[in-house]
Every structure is written in C-alpha cells, then in structure tokens.
Coordinates of C-alpha atoms in Angstrom, one line a residue:
X276 CA -13.0 29.1 4.1
X277 CA -15.6 31.6 5.2
X278 CA -16.7 32.9 1.9
X279 CA -19.1 31.8 -0.9
X280 CA -17.7 29.7 -3.7
X281 CA -15.6 31.5 -6.4
X282 CA -18.3 31.0 -8.9
X283 CA -20.8 33.0 -6.8
X284 CA -20.6 36.7 -6.4
X285 CA -23.2 37.3 -3.7
X286 CA -22.4 37.6 -0.1
X287 CA -23.5 34.7 2.1
X288 CA -25.7 35.8 5.1
X289 CA -27.3 34.3 8.1
X290 CA -30.9 35.4 8.9
X291 CA -31.7 35.1 12.6
X292 CA -35.5 34.9 12.9
X293 CA -35.5 35.5 16.6
X294 CA -39.1 36.0 17.8
X295 CA -40.4 37.2 14.5
X296 CA -43.2 34.6 14.6
X297 CA -44.9 36.8 17.1
X298 CA -45.1 40.3 15.5
X299 CA -47.6 41.5 18.1
X300 CA -45.1 40.7 20.9
X301 CA -42.1 42.5 19.4
X302 CA -42.4 45.7 21.4
X303 CA -43.2 44.0 24.8
X304 CA -40.3 41.6 24.2
X305 CA -38.0 44.5 23.4
X306 CA -39.0 46.3 26.6
X307 CA -38.6 43.1 28.6
X308 CA -35.2 42.2 27.3
X309 CA -34.0 45.8 27.4
X310 CA -35.0 45.9 31.1
X311 CA -33.3 42.6 31.9
X312 CA -30.2 43.8 30.0
X313 CA -30.0 47.1 31.9
X314 CA -30.4 45.3 35.2
X315 CA -27.7 42.8 34.3
X316 CA -25.3 45.6 33.3
X317 CA -26.0 47.7 36.4
X318 CA -25.8 44.6 38.6
X319 CA -22.5 43.2 37.3
X320 CA -20.8 46.6 37.0
X321 CA -22.1 47.5 40.4
X322 CA -20.7 44.2 41.8
X323 CA -17.3 44.9 40.4
X324 CA -17.3 48.5 41.8
X325 CA -18.5 47.3 45.2
X326 CA -15.8 44.6 45.5
X327 CA -13.2 47.1 44.3
X328 CA -13.9 49.8 46.9
X329 CA -14.7 47.7 49.9
X330 CA -11.5 46.4 51.7
X331 CA -13.6 43.7 53.5
X332 CA -14.3 42.1 50.1
X333 CA -10.7 41.8 49.0
X334 CA -10.7 38.1 49.6
X335 CA -10.2 35.2 47.1
X336 CA -13.9 34.5 47.0
X337 CA -14.8 38.0 46.0
X338 CA -11.8 38.3 43.6
X339 CA -13.3 35.4 41.7
X340 CA -16.8 36.8 42.0
X341 CA -15.5 40.1 40.5
X342 CA -14.2 38.3 37.4
X343 CA -17.4 36.2 37.2
X344 CA -19.4 39.5 37.1
X345 CA -17.1 40.8 34.4
X346 CA -17.6 37.7 32.3
X347 CA -21.4 37.9 32.7
X348 CA -21.4 41.5 31.7
X349 CA -19.4 40.7 28.5
X350 CA -21.5 37.7 27.6
X351 CA -24.8 39.5 27.9
X352 CA -23.4 42.5 26.0
X353 CA -22.2 40.2 23.1
X354 CA -25.7 38.7 22.4
X355 CA -28.4 41.0 23.7
X356 CA -27.9 44.1 21.5
X357 CA -28.4 42.0 18.4
X358 CA -31.5 40.4 19.9
X359 CA -32.9 43.9 20.6
X360 CA -32.1 45.1 17.1
X361 CA -33.8 42.1 15.5
X362 CA -37.0 43.0 17.5
X363 CA -37.3 46.4 16.0
X364 CA -36.0 46.0 12.4
X365 CA -37.2 44.0 9.5
X366 CA -33.8 43.1 8.2
X367 CA -32.6 40.4 10.5
X368 CA -29.6 39.3 8.5
X369 CA -26.0 39.1 9.8
X370 CA -22.9 38.3 7.8
X371 CA -21.0 35.1 8.3
X372 CA -18.0 37.0 9.6
X373 CA -20.0 39.0 12.1
X374 CA -21.8 35.9 13.2
X375 CA -18.5 34.1 13.7
X376 CA -17.1 37.1 15.7
X377 CA -20.2 37.0 18.0
X378 CA -19.7 33.3 18.4
X379 CA -16.0 33.6 19.1
X380 CA -16.4 36.1 22.0
X381 CA -19.4 34.1 23.3
X382 CA -17.4 30.9 23.5
X383 CA -14.6 32.8 25.4
X384 CA -17.1 34.0 28.0
X385 CA -19.0 30.7 28.4
X386 CA -15.8 28.5 28.8
X387 CA -14.3 31.1 31.1
X388 CA -17.4 31.1 33.2
X389 CA -17.3 27.3 33.4
X390 CA -13.7 27.4 34.7
X391 CA -14.4 30.3 37.0
X392 CA -17.3 28.5 38.7
X393 CA -15.0 25.5 39.2
X394 CA -12.4 27.7 40.7
X395 CA -14.9 29.2 43.1
X396 CA -16.0 25.7 44.1
X397 CA -12.4 24.8 44.9
X398 CA -12.1 28.0 46.9
X399 CA -15.1 27.1 49.0
X400 CA -13.6 23.6 49.4
X401 CA -10.4 24.9 50.8
X402 CA -12.1 27.5 53.0
X403 CA -14.4 24.9 54.7
X404 CA -12.4 21.7 54.6
X405 CA -9.0 23.2 55.4
X406 CA -9.6 26.6 57.0
X407 CA -6.2 26.8 58.7
X408 CA -4.5 26.4 55.4
X409 CA -6.8 28.8 53.5
X410 CA -4.5 31.8 53.6
X411 CA -1.6 29.9 52.3
X412 CA -3.5 27.8 49.8
X413 CA -5.4 30.7 48.3
X414 CA -2.6 33.3 48.3
X415 CA -2.8 36.3 45.9
X416 CA -0.4 34.6 43.5
X417 CA -2.5 31.4 43.5
X418 CA -5.7 33.4 42.9
X419 CA -4.1 35.3 40.0
X420 CA -2.9 32.0 38.6
X421 CA -6.4 30.4 38.8
X422 CA -8.0 33.5 37.2
X423 CA -5.3 33.4 34.4
X424 CA -6.1 29.7 33.8
X425 CA -9.8 30.5 33.5
X426 CA -9.3 33.2 30.9
X427 CA -6.6 31.4 29.0
X428 CA -8.6 28.2 28.6
X429 CA -11.6 30.3 27.4
X430 CA -9.5 32.1 24.9
X431 CA -7.7 28.9 23.6
X432 CA -11.1 27.1 23.3
X433 CA -12.5 30.0 21.4
X434 CA -9.5 30.2 19.0
X435 CA -9.7 26.5 18.2
X436 CA -13.5 26.4 17.7
X437 CA -13.4 29.6 15.6
X438 CA -10.7 28.1 13.4
X439 CA -12.8 25.0 13.0
X440 CA -15.5 27.3 11.5
X441 CA -13.1 29.3 9.3
X442 CA -12.2 26.2 7.4
X443 CA -15.8 25.7 6.4
X444 CA -17.4 26.9 3.2
X445 CA -20.7 28.7 3.1
X446 CA -22.5 28.6 -0.2
X447 CA -26.0 30.0 0.5
X448 CA -27.9 32.3 2.8
X449 CA -29.3 30.3 5.7
X450 CA -32.4 31.1 7.7
X451 CA -32.0 30.2 11.4
X452 CA -34.8 30.0 13.9
X453 CA -32.9 31.5 16.7
X454 CA -31.5 34.9 17.9
X455 CA -27.9 34.1 18.6
X456 CA -25.0 32.7 16.5
X457 CA -24.4 29.2 17.9
X458 CA -22.2 26.4 16.5
X459 CA -25.2 24.6 15.1
X460 CA -26.0 27.7 13.0
X461 CA -22.7 27.4 11.1
X462 CA -22.9 23.6 10.7
X463 CA -26.3 23.9 9.2
X464 CA -25.3 26.7 6.9
X465 CA -22.1 25.0 5.7
X466 CA -21.9 23.2 2.4
X467 CA -18.5 21.5 3.1
X468 CA -17.3 18.6 5.2
X469 CA -18.1 19.2 8.8
X470 CA -16.2 16.3 10.4
X471 CA -13.2 18.4 11.7
X472 CA -15.5 21.1 13.1
X473 CA -17.8 18.6 14.8
X474 CA -14.8 16.8 16.3
X475 CA -13.3 20.0 17.7
X476 CA -16.7 21.0 19.2
X477 CA -17.1 17.6 20.8
X478 CA -13.6 17.6 22.3
X479 CA -13.4 21.1 23.7
X480 CA -17.0 21.6 24.8
X481 CA -17.2 18.2 26.5
X482 CA -13.7 18.4 28.0
X483 CA -14.5 21.8 29.5
X484 CA -18.0 20.9 30.8
X485 CA -17.0 17.5 32.2
X486 CA -13.8 18.6 33.9
X487 CA -15.3 21.6 35.5
X488 CA -18.4 19.7 36.6
X489 CA -16.2 17.0 38.2
X490 CA -14.2 19.6 40.1
X491 CA -17.5 21.3 41.3
X492 CA -19.2 18.0 42.3
X493 CA -16.0 16.7 44.0
X494 CA -15.5 19.9 45.9
X495 CA -19.1 19.9 47.2
X496 CA -19.0 16.2 48.2
X497 CA -16.1 17.0 50.5
X498 CA -17.8 20.2 51.6
X499 CA -21.0 18.5 52.6
X500 CA -19.2 15.7 54.4
X501 CA -17.2 18.3 56.4
X502 CA -20.3 20.2 57.2
X503 CA -22.1 17.1 58.4
X504 CA -19.2 16.3 60.8
X505 CA -19.5 19.7 62.5
X506 CA -21.0 19.5 66.0
X507 CA -22.3 23.1 66.1
X508 CA -25.6 23.8 64.3
X509 CA -24.6 27.5 63.9
X510 CA -21.2 26.3 62.5
X511 CA -23.0 24.1 59.9
X512 CA -25.4 26.9 59.0
X513 CA -22.5 29.4 58.6
X514 CA -20.5 27.0 56.5
X515 CA -23.4 26.2 54.2
X516 CA -24.5 29.8 53.8
X517 CA -21.1 30.7 52.4
X518 CA -21.7 28.1 49.6
X519 CA -25.4 28.8 49.0
X520 CA -25.0 31.6 46.5
X521 CA -22.4 29.8 44.4
X522 CA -24.4 26.5 44.5
X523 CA -27.4 28.4 43.2
X524 CA -25.4 30.0 40.4
X525 CA -23.9 26.6 39.5
X526 CA -27.3 24.9 39.4
X527 CA -28.8 27.6 37.1
X528 CA -25.8 27.6 34.8
X529 CA -25.3 23.8 34.4
X530 CA -29.0 23.1 34.7
X531 CA -29.8 25.2 31.7
X532 CA -26.9 23.7 29.7
X533 CA -28.2 20.2 30.4
X534 CA -31.7 21.2 29.7
X535 CA -30.8 22.6 26.3
X536 CA -28.6 19.5 25.6
X537 CA -31.4 17.0 26.2
X538 CA -34.0 18.8 24.1
X539 CA -34.7 16.7 21.0
X540 CA -33.7 18.3 17.7
X541 CA -37.1 18.8 16.1
X542 CA -39.2 21.5 14.5
X543 CA -41.5 21.5 17.6
X544 CA -38.7 22.3 20.0
X545 CA -37.6 25.6 18.6
X546 CA -39.5 27.7 21.0
X547 CA -38.2 25.8 24.0
X548 CA -34.7 26.1 22.7
X549 CA -35.0 29.9 22.3
X550 CA -36.5 30.4 25.7
X551 CA -33.7 28.3 27.2
X552 CA -31.2 30.4 25.3
X553 CA -32.8 33.6 26.6
X554 CA -32.5 32.3 30.2
X555 CA -28.9 31.1 29.6
X556 CA -27.6 34.2 27.8
X557 CA -29.7 37.1 29.2
X558 CA -31.4 36.1 32.5
X559 CA -28.5 34.3 34.3
X560 CA -26.1 37.3 33.9
X561 CA -28.8 39.4 35.6
X562 CA -29.5 36.9 38.4
X563 CA -25.9 36.2 39.4
X564 CA -25.1 39.6 41.0
X565 CA -28.6 39.6 42.6
X566 CA -28.0 36.2 44.2
X567 CA -24.6 37.1 45.6
X568 CA -25.6 40.6 46.8
X569 CA -28.9 39.5 48.5
X570 CA -27.1 36.8 50.5
X571 CA -24.1 38.9 51.6
X572 CA -24.3 41.6 54.3
X573 CA -21.1 43.4 53.3
X574 CA -22.1 43.7 49.7
X575 CA -25.6 45.0 50.6
X576 CA -24.1 47.5 53.0
X577 CA -21.7 48.8 50.3
X578 CA -24.5 49.0 47.7
X579 CA -26.5 51.0 50.2
X580 CA -23.6 53.4 50.9
X581 CA -23.1 54.0 47.2
X582 CA -26.8 54.7 46.8
X583 CA -26.8 57.2 49.7
X584 CA -23.7 58.8 48.3
X585 CA -25.4 59.3 45.0
X586 CA -28.4 60.8 46.6
X587 CA -26.3 63.2 48.7
X588 CA -24.2 64.3 45.7
X589 CA -27.3 65.1 43.8

C-alpha cells in the first residue's frame, strides 16, 4: 500500500528535481513557463467560450474541439503549477499521495485526449467520405455518446492505473530527475513487487495508444484516397484544409509520445526527456487552440468580436 513500512515512522516523499541543475535559469524558466501557461489557459478557455457563443460553431467538429480544449486546460493546470513552484522554492518534495493524485488526473486527461483525437479523425472521415450521411451519422446523440466514451475510458484507465500504484509499498524518499509525477517515478521509488503495476501499465497505455492511432491512421487513409479522387482542385483544397488543423495536432501529440518512448533510458538522456515532457505537457495545450483558431475564419471572427466588445465595455 502507499505508505512506508510499519517499522518506519517517517513519511516517504518524492523529490522532483525539475530544472534545479541550472540555478541561474530558474527565474527565466519561471517567466517562460508562466507565460506559456497563461497563454494556454486563455487560449483554451477562449476557444470554449467562442464555440459556446457562436451558433455557426455548433457542429460536431467544434463540439469535439471544445472538449479537447477543456482536456488541454485541465492537463496543463495539473502539472504546470507544481513546476512553477519548484522553480522558486528550495523544498521540491511532494508526498506520495499528492504525487499519485497528480498522476491520476494526468492519466485521465492524456487518455481522454487520445480518444478525443481519434473521435475527431472519425468525424472528418465521415464528413469527407460520406458527406450526404454526415448529419445522420454525427447526430447530437452520437456526438454525446462519443464524448462520453472518451471521458469514460480516460477515467477507467486512470482508476486501474492508480489502483496498480496503491498496492505498491514505498520505503524510502526517492529523488527524481523530472518535474512531473510519471509512472516510472513510482516504479523506481517502490520497494515491492512491480509486476502487476507494470502489466497494467503495458495493457492500458498500449491498448489506448494503439487503438486510437489505428482509428486515426485508417480514417486518414480513406480521407486521402477520397480527396485524390476529387476532380476539382478547389474541392481537394477545401477538403484537406478541414483536416489540416487536426492532422497538425495529432502529429504533435503522437510524435512527442513516440519521441519520448524511443529515448534510451540513461543518465545522459534526462535533459531530453524533460524538454520532451515540457513540450508534451505545457507547450501542446498552448499550441492546440492557436492552431485551430488561426486556420478557421469563424473562430477568428468571433475572437475579434470578443476583443472589440471588451475594448468598448472598458
């Protein structure tokens, strides 16, 4: 269980070193990450508000985008405050329970985002390959069901993986050369048998990643084939432009995951892992709303109206 052995009275802690190796960069990094976090929060909250108030955006694609923005907002908020805190304080310790709590919410967001990206790929597949059936295939009830499936699978995965950590025993304080509570943190800090935990991690993470990636790749294969069959150049451009933002988001998300996965586990790779984690946890939630807003006319117009309204009200 998540506690030290009965023979020990001290509380087991996790020490997240973060970027403490560079004391001269603590303030610049704090300002940089704070700026990115503020932009991410404003961008994702703004995207949710824009989709909510603009009737033109009450379509399946933007319903899914609204939930993607919500997940990105939650994910960046789970990890970034602790990172900012560790950049300005000397005590970088965090209790096992707090670390597991951060991990649990983080897993919910990551798995939910995986499924949501797959759902958005399926939405584009139906819209481009079967446009006449789009209204029927992506009805409000179907959209609500797909959103529910995304959140439900994220929550179920989080519960199972969290439980697999709660059965572990932690006997000593562990120093981790990272800034976020990842699964490897608990496995390295545990002094009990890790087989069950590692098995659950392998099953749920790989099942989620592989299944969603298959759905995305299959959808885009059919999309590209359909686009190539179009006779009109303007039609091909319009069809592809509706997928460009989502394809960019998918490439960043899965590209970063694959990049972190193939990095060899060695003492020399710690900086690369942390920078990849920064991009994955902090930068991507900031970029997603920017990508979707810059490529969509209706979103940009609504953002501009909100800005003008704010100026007038002042």
